[in-house]
């Protein structure tokens, strides 16, 4: 009888310590993995914007109409199953082309933080609600340099739902693994 009492006195503490350790490890893993995934997505958006710049420069030089810029943005937006949004913005904030919307009806983008930072610092980024799409988006913006100053800014963006969906699947797997470990520990 004494042996059972000691086990039942130690078991709840052992189970509590195991559960706290699993919860702490899961929280740390989730935070670290989300940060890593967001950093990787930001880097990929920067590469996409950087790759688009030579094509945009060609179109800007070849045409006096901004319709060609909009057509290019729409073509670039179809890359990657349409998940990446491309926008070309003049330094004054006028939208010259967008892969999703008609630039003629879009509001001035001069106040967008990523555009301001791109023009000022050479790189801009932000995560915020898109007034056009009504979704939380990650934005990366790069200036398109002219002879002396930027002639436009190219912006690549992706909806955070495209980032959160795979992360949610990983979180569910981690939680189920934690439950299995906790049940295994309780059984032992």
PDB file of C-alpha atoms in Angstrom:
ATOM      1  CA  UNK A   1       0.000   0.000   0.000  1.00  0.00           C
ATOM      2  CA  UNK A   2       2.784   2.452   0.847  1.00  0.00           C
ATOM      3  CA  UNK A   3       4.313   1.934  -2.594  1.00  0.00           C
ATOM      4  CA  UNK A   4       1.089   2.897  -4.364  1.00  0.00           C
ATOM      5  CA  UNK A   5       0.733   6.054  -2.321  1.00  0.00           C
ATOM      6  CA  UNK A   6       4.214   7.234  -3.276  1.00  0.00           C
ATOM      7  CA  UNK A   7       3.551   6.573  -6.976  1.00  0.00           C
ATOM      8  CA  UNK A   8       0.237   8.440  -6.836  1.00  0.00           C
ATOM      9  CA  UNK A   9       1.904  11.297  -4.990  1.00  0.00           C
ATOM     10  CA  UNK A  10       4.684  11.570  -7.559  1.00  0.00           C
ATOM     11  CA  UNK A  11       2.623  10.843 -10.675  1.00  0.00           C
ATOM     12  CA  UNK A  12       0.603  14.114 -10.816  1.00  0.00           C
ATOM     13  CA  UNK A  13       3.777  16.164 -10.328  1.00  0.00           C
ATOM     14  CA  UNK A  14       5.603  14.168 -12.983  1.00  0.00           C
ATOM     15  CA  UNK A  15       2.686  14.571 -15.413  1.00  0.00           C
ATOM     16  CA  UNK A  16       2.427  18.315 -14.680  1.00  0.00           C
ATOM     17  CA  UNK A  17       6.152  18.850 -15.289  1.00  0.00           C
ATOM     18  CA  UNK A  18       5.930  16.865 -18.545  1.00  0.00           C
ATOM     19  CA  UNK A  19       2.911  18.887 -19.747  1.00  0.00           C
ATOM     20  CA  UNK A  20       4.512  22.236 -18.830  1.00  0.00           C
ATOM     21  CA  UNK A  21       7.701  21.244 -20.654  1.00  0.00           C
ATOM     22  CA  UNK A  22       5.710  20.185 -23.731  1.00  0.00           C
ATOM     23  CA  UNK A  23       3.678  23.412 -23.732  1.00  0.00           C
ATOM     24  CA  UNK A  24       6.820  25.539 -23.350  1.00  0.00           C
ATOM     25  CA  UNK A  25       8.627  23.633 -26.116  1.00  0.00           C
ATOM     26  CA  UNK A  26       5.595  23.908 -28.419  1.00  0.00           C
ATOM     27  CA  UNK A  27       5.252  27.651 -27.783  1.00  0.00           C
ATOM     28  CA  UNK A  28       8.953  28.247 -28.434  1.00  0.00           C
ATOM     29  CA  UNK A  29       8.903  26.066 -31.549  1.00  0.00           C
ATOM     30  CA  UNK A  30       5.804  27.830 -32.874  1.00  0.00           C
ATOM     31  CA  UNK A  31       7.259  31.301 -32.334  1.00  0.00           C
ATOM     32  CA  UNK A  32      10.633  30.388 -33.840  1.00  0.00           C
ATOM     33  CA  UNK A  33       9.152  28.575 -36.808  1.00  0.00           C
ATOM     34  CA  UNK A  34       6.704  31.409 -37.590  1.00  0.00           C
ATOM     35  CA  UNK A  35       9.507  33.979 -37.418  1.00  0.00           C
ATOM     36  CA  UNK A  36      11.697  31.828 -39.667  1.00  0.00           C
ATOM     37  CA  UNK A  37       8.856  31.315 -42.151  1.00  0.00           C
ATOM     38  CA  UNK A  38       8.033  35.037 -42.245  1.00  0.00           C
ATOM     39  CA  UNK A  39      11.707  35.917 -42.762  1.00  0.00           C
ATOM     40  CA  UNK A  40      11.954  33.384 -45.592  1.00  0.00           C
ATOM     41  CA  UNK A  41       8.782  34.707 -47.221  1.00  0.00           C
ATOM     42  CA  UNK A  42      10.075  38.282 -46.951  1.00  0.00           C
ATOM     43  CA  UNK A  43      13.360  37.226 -48.588  1.00  0.00           C
ATOM     44  CA  UNK A  44      11.506  35.434 -51.391  1.00  0.00           C
ATOM     45  CA  UNK A  45       9.300  38.487 -52.021  1.00  0.00           C
ATOM     46  CA  UNK A  46      12.424  40.637 -52.202  1.00  0.00           C
ATOM     47  CA  UNK A  47      13.954  38.297 -54.774  1.00  0.00           C
ATOM     48  CA  UNK A  48      10.754  38.338 -56.848  1.00  0.00           C
ATOM     49  CA  UNK A  49      10.636  42.140 -56.763  1.00  0.00           C
ATOM     50  CA  UNK A  50      14.319  42.330 -57.652  1.00  0.00           C
ATOM     51  CA  UNK A  51      13.875  39.953 -60.592  1.00  0.00           C
ATOM     52  CA  UNK A  52      10.899  42.007 -61.870  1.00  0.00           C
ATOM     53  CA  UNK A  53      12.842  45.302 -61.916  1.00  0.00           C
ATOM     54  CA  UNK A  54      14.694  44.796 -65.251  1.00  0.00           C
ATOM     55  CA  UNK A  55      11.427  43.916 -67.015  1.00  0.00           C
ATOM     56  CA  UNK A  56       9.690  46.941 -65.525  1.00  0.00           C
ATOM     57  CA  UNK A  57      12.558  49.222 -66.568  1.00  0.00           C
ATOM     58  CA  UNK A  58      12.305  47.873 -70.121  1.00  0.00           C
ATOM     59  CA  UNK A  59       8.565  48.536 -70.229  1.00  0.00           C
ATOM     60  CA  UNK A  60       8.951  52.024 -68.742  1.00  0.00           C
ATOM     61  CA  UNK A  61      11.593  52.930 -71.332  1.00  0.00           C
ATOM     62  CA  UNK A  62       9.737  51.410 -74.279  1.00  0.00           C
ATOM     63  CA  UNK A  63       6.291  52.859 -73.687  1.00  0.00           C
ATOM     64  CA  UNK A  64       4.893  56.263 -72.871  1.00  0.00           C
ATOM     65  CA  UNK A  65       1.646  54.609 -71.727  1.00  0.00           C
ATOM     66  CA  UNK A  66       1.386  52.988 -68.321  1.00  0.00           C
ATOM     67  CA  UNK A  67      -0.992  50.343 -69.707  1.00  0.00           C
ATOM     68  CA  UNK A  68       2.036  48.234 -70.554  1.00  0.00           C
ATOM     69  CA  UNK A  69       3.211  48.443 -66.928  1.00  0.00           C
ATOM     70  CA  UNK A  70      -0.202  47.253 -65.765  1.00  0.00           C
ATOM     71  CA  UNK A  71      -0.147  44.393 -68.291  1.00  0.00           C
ATOM     72  CA  UNK A  72       3.302  43.371 -67.053  1.00  0.00           C
ATOM     73  CA  UNK A  73       2.098  43.432 -63.416  1.00  0.00           C
ATOM     74  CA  UNK A  74      -0.879  41.249 -64.322  1.00  0.00           C
ATOM     75  CA  UNK A  75       1.445  38.805 -66.125  1.00  0.00           C
ATOM     76  CA  UNK A  76       3.865  38.739 -63.169  1.00  0.00           C
ATOM     77  CA  UNK A  77       0.943  38.182 -60.800  1.00  0.00           C
ATOM     78  CA  UNK A  78       0.045  34.943 -62.552  1.00  0.00           C
ATOM     79  CA  UNK A  79       3.438  33.517 -61.570  1.00  0.00           C
ATOM     80  CA  UNK A  80       3.268  31.399 -58.430  1.00  0.00           C
ATOM     81  CA  UNK A  81      -0.396  30.471 -58.885  1.00  0.00           C
ATOM     82  CA  UNK A  82      -1.458  34.069 -58.446  1.00  0.00           C
ATOM     83  CA  UNK A  83      -0.505  34.223 -54.774  1.00  0.00           C
ATOM     84  CA  UNK A  84       1.999  37.076 -55.198  1.00  0.00           C
ATOM     85  CA  UNK A  85       0.667  40.537 -55.929  1.00  0.00           C
ATOM     86  CA  UNK A  86       2.843  42.983 -57.878  1.00  0.00           C
ATOM     87  CA  UNK A  87       2.344  46.745 -57.861  1.00  0.00           C
ATOM     88  CA  UNK A  88       4.384  49.475 -59.536  1.00  0.00           C
ATOM     89  CA  UNK A  89       4.071  52.897 -57.929  1.00  0.00           C
ATOM     90  CA  UNK A  90       5.411  56.263 -59.091  1.00  0.00           C
ATOM     91  CA  UNK A  91       7.477  58.204 -56.513  1.00  0.00           C
ATOM     92  CA  UNK A  92       4.544  60.593 -56.012  1.00  0.00           C
ATOM     93  CA  UNK A  93       2.329  57.628 -55.075  1.00  0.00           C
ATOM     94  CA  UNK A  94       0.341  57.113 -58.265  1.00  0.00           C
ATOM     95  CA  UNK A  95      -0.212  53.417 -58.982  1.00  0.00           C
ATOM     96  CA  UNK A  96       1.091  52.643 -62.485  1.00  0.00           C
ATOM     97  CA  UNK A  97       0.274  48.946 -62.502  1.00  0.00           C
ATOM     98  CA  UNK A  98      -1.174  46.265 -60.259  1.00  0.00           C
ATOM     99  CA  UNK A  99      -1.626  42.533 -60.751  1.00  0.00           C
ATOM    100  CA  UNK A 100      -5.010  42.462 -59.020  1.00  0.00           C
ATOM    101  CA  UNK A 101      -6.788  45.801 -59.422  1.00  0.00           C
ATOM    102  CA  UNK A 102      -7.230  48.481 -62.063  1.00  0.00           C
ATOM    103  CA  UNK A 103      -4.622  51.129 -61.178  1.00  0.00           C
ATOM    104  CA  UNK A 104      -6.970  53.906 -62.351  1.00  0.00           C
ATOM    105  CA  UNK A 105      -9.306  53.275 -59.417  1.00  0.00           C
ATOM    106  CA  UNK A 106      -6.627  52.707 -56.772  1.00  0.00           C
ATOM    107  CA  UNK A 107      -5.864  55.416 -54.257  1.00  0.00           C
ATOM    108  CA  UNK A 108      -2.539  57.175 -53.975  1.00  0.00           C
ATOM    109  CA  UNK A 109       0.128  54.987 -52.316  1.00  0.00           C
ATOM    110  CA  UNK A 110       2.501  57.762 -51.211  1.00  0.00           C
ATOM    111  CA  UNK A 111       1.560  57.166 -47.565  1.00  0.00           C
ATOM    112  CA  UNK A 112       2.258  53.401 -47.587  1.00  0.00           C
ATOM    113  CA  UNK A 113       5.135  52.678 -45.215  1.00  0.00           C
ATOM    114  CA  UNK A 114       6.879  50.195 -47.506  1.00  0.00           C
ATOM    115  CA  UNK A 115       6.816  52.730 -50.373  1.00  0.00           C
ATOM    116  CA  UNK A 116       8.190  55.507 -48.142  1.00  0.00           C
ATOM    117  CA  UNK A 117      10.976  53.241 -46.839  1.00  0.00           C
ATOM    118  CA  UNK A 118      11.866  51.977 -50.325  1.00  0.00           C
ATOM    119  CA  UNK A 119      12.246  55.522 -51.635  1.00  0.00           C
ATOM    120  CA  UNK A 120      14.149  56.696 -48.566  1.00  0.00           C
ATOM    121  CA  UNK A 121      16.220  53.650 -47.553  1.00  0.00           C
ATOM    122  CA  UNK A 122      16.304  51.474 -50.676  1.00  0.00           C
ATOM    123  CA  UNK A 123      14.120  48.759 -49.151  1.00  0.00           C
ATOM    124  CA  UNK A 124      10.694  48.790 -47.562  1.00  0.00           C
ATOM    125  CA  UNK A 125       8.595  46.174 -45.812  1.00  0.00           C
ATOM    126  CA  UNK A 126       5.411  46.041 -43.801  1.00  0.00           C
ATOM    127  CA  UNK A 127       2.672  43.724 -42.650  1.00  0.00           C
ATOM    128  CA  UNK A 128      -0.757  45.346 -42.614  1.00  0.00           C
ATOM    129  CA  UNK A 129      -4.323  45.216 -43.849  1.00  0.00           C
ATOM    130  CA  UNK A 130      -4.710  45.869 -47.569  1.00  0.00           C
ATOM    131  CA  UNK A 131      -7.473  48.431 -48.096  1.00  0.00           C
ATOM    132  CA  UNK A 132      -7.924  47.136 -51.653  1.00  0.00           C
ATOM    133  CA  UNK A 133      -8.211  43.423 -50.839  1.00  0.00           C
ATOM    134  CA  UNK A 134      -9.383  43.548 -47.221  1.00  0.00           C
ATOM    135  CA  UNK A 135      -6.719  40.982 -46.208  1.00  0.00           C
ATOM    136  CA  UNK A 136      -3.634  41.131 -44.026  1.00  0.00           C
ATOM    137  CA  UNK A 137      -0.662  41.211 -46.367  1.00  0.00           C
ATOM    138  CA  UNK A 138       3.124  41.140 -46.196  1.00  0.00           C
ATOM    139  CA  UNK A 139       4.638  43.808 -48.466  1.00  0.00           C
ATOM    140  CA  UNK A 140       8.186  44.204 -49.760  1.00  0.00           C
ATOM    141  CA  UNK A 141       9.124  47.231 -51.882  1.00  0.00           C
ATOM    142  CA  UNK A 142      12.242  48.137 -53.867  1.00  0.00           C
ATOM    143  CA  UNK A 143      12.991  51.342 -55.759  1.00  0.00           C
ATOM    144  CA  UNK A 144      13.513  51.278 -59.507  1.00  0.00           C
ATOM    145  CA  UNK A 145      16.476  53.577 -60.009  1.00  0.00           C
ATOM    146  CA  UNK A 146      16.666  56.072 -62.842  1.00  0.00           C
ATOM    147  CA  UNK A 147      19.739  58.101 -63.656  1.00  0.00           C
ATOM    148  CA  UNK A 148      19.774  60.158 -60.451  1.00  0.00           C
ATOM    149  CA  UNK A 149      16.676  59.181 -58.512  1.00  0.00           C
ATOM    150  CA  UNK A 150      14.024  56.485 -58.308  1.00  0.00           C
ATOM    151  CA  UNK A 151      11.547  56.498 -61.193  1.00  0.00           C
ATOM    152  CA  UNK A 152       9.162  54.045 -59.528  1.00  0.00           C
ATOM    153  CA  UNK A 153       8.827  51.461 -56.778  1.00  0.00           C
ATOM    154  CA  UNK A 154       8.023  47.803 -57.360  1.00  0.00           C
ATOM    155  CA  UNK A 155       6.144  46.101 -54.570  1.00  0.00           C
ATOM    156  CA  UNK A 156       5.580  42.371 -54.111  1.00  0.00           C
ATOM    157  CA  UNK A 157       3.026  41.174 -51.591  1.00  0.00           C
ATOM    158  CA  UNK A 158       1.445  37.975 -50.341  1.00  0.00           C
ATOM    159  CA  UNK A 159      -1.606  37.401 -48.168  1.00  0.00           C
ATOM    160  CA  UNK A 160      -0.750  36.217 -44.666  1.00  0.00           C
ATOM    161  CA  UNK A 161      -3.371  33.497 -45.078  1.00  0.00           C
ATOM    162  CA  UNK A 162      -1.000  31.905 -47.610  1.00  0.00           C
ATOM    163  CA  UNK A 163       1.662  31.929 -44.879  1.00  0.00           C
ATOM    164  CA  UNK A 164      -0.580  30.955 -41.962  1.00  0.00           C
ATOM    165  CA  UNK A 165      -2.254  27.943 -43.618  1.00  0.00           C
ATOM    166  CA  UNK A 166       0.892  25.744 -43.796  1.00  0.00           C
ATOM    167  CA  UNK A 167       1.959  26.930 -40.338  1.00  0.00           C
ATOM    168  CA  UNK A 168      -1.421  25.940 -38.898  1.00  0.00           C
ATOM    169  CA  UNK A 169      -1.004  22.436 -40.331  1.00  0.00           C
ATOM    170  CA  UNK A 170       2.404  22.159 -38.666  1.00  0.00           C
ATOM    171  CA  UNK A 171       1.012  23.450 -35.351  1.00  0.00           C
ATOM    172  CA  UNK A 172      -1.753  20.819 -35.423  1.00  0.00           C
ATOM    173  CA  UNK A 173       0.841  18.094 -36.033  1.00  0.00           C
ATOM    174  CA  UNK A 174       2.968  19.369 -33.145  1.00  0.00           C
ATOM    175  CA  UNK A 175      -0.044  19.481 -30.797  1.00  0.00           C
ATOM    176  CA  UNK A 176      -1.049  15.911 -31.713  1.00  0.00           C
ATOM    177  CA  UNK A 177       2.523  14.740 -31.170  1.00  0.00           C
ATOM    178  CA  UNK A 178       2.525  16.500 -27.772  1.00  0.00           C
ATOM    179  CA  UNK A 179      -0.759  14.826 -26.816  1.00  0.00           C
ATOM    180  CA  UNK A 180       0.664  11.436 -27.832  1.00  0.00           C
ATOM    181  CA  UNK A 181       3.804  12.059 -25.748  1.00  0.00           C
ATOM    182  CA  UNK A 182       1.758  13.189 -22.756  1.00  0.00           C
ATOM    183  CA  UNK A 183      -0.495  10.137 -22.983  1.00  0.00           C
ATOM    184  CA  UNK A 184       2.559   7.907 -23.323  1.00  0.00           C
ATOM    185  CA  UNK A 185       4.119   9.510 -20.256  1.00  0.00           C
ATOM    186  CA  UNK A 186       0.856   9.113 -18.320  1.00  0.00           C
ATOM    187  CA  UNK A 187       0.643   5.465 -19.304  1.00  0.00           C
ATOM    188  CA  UNK A 188       4.235   4.766 -18.283  1.00  0.00           C
TER     189      UNK A 188
END
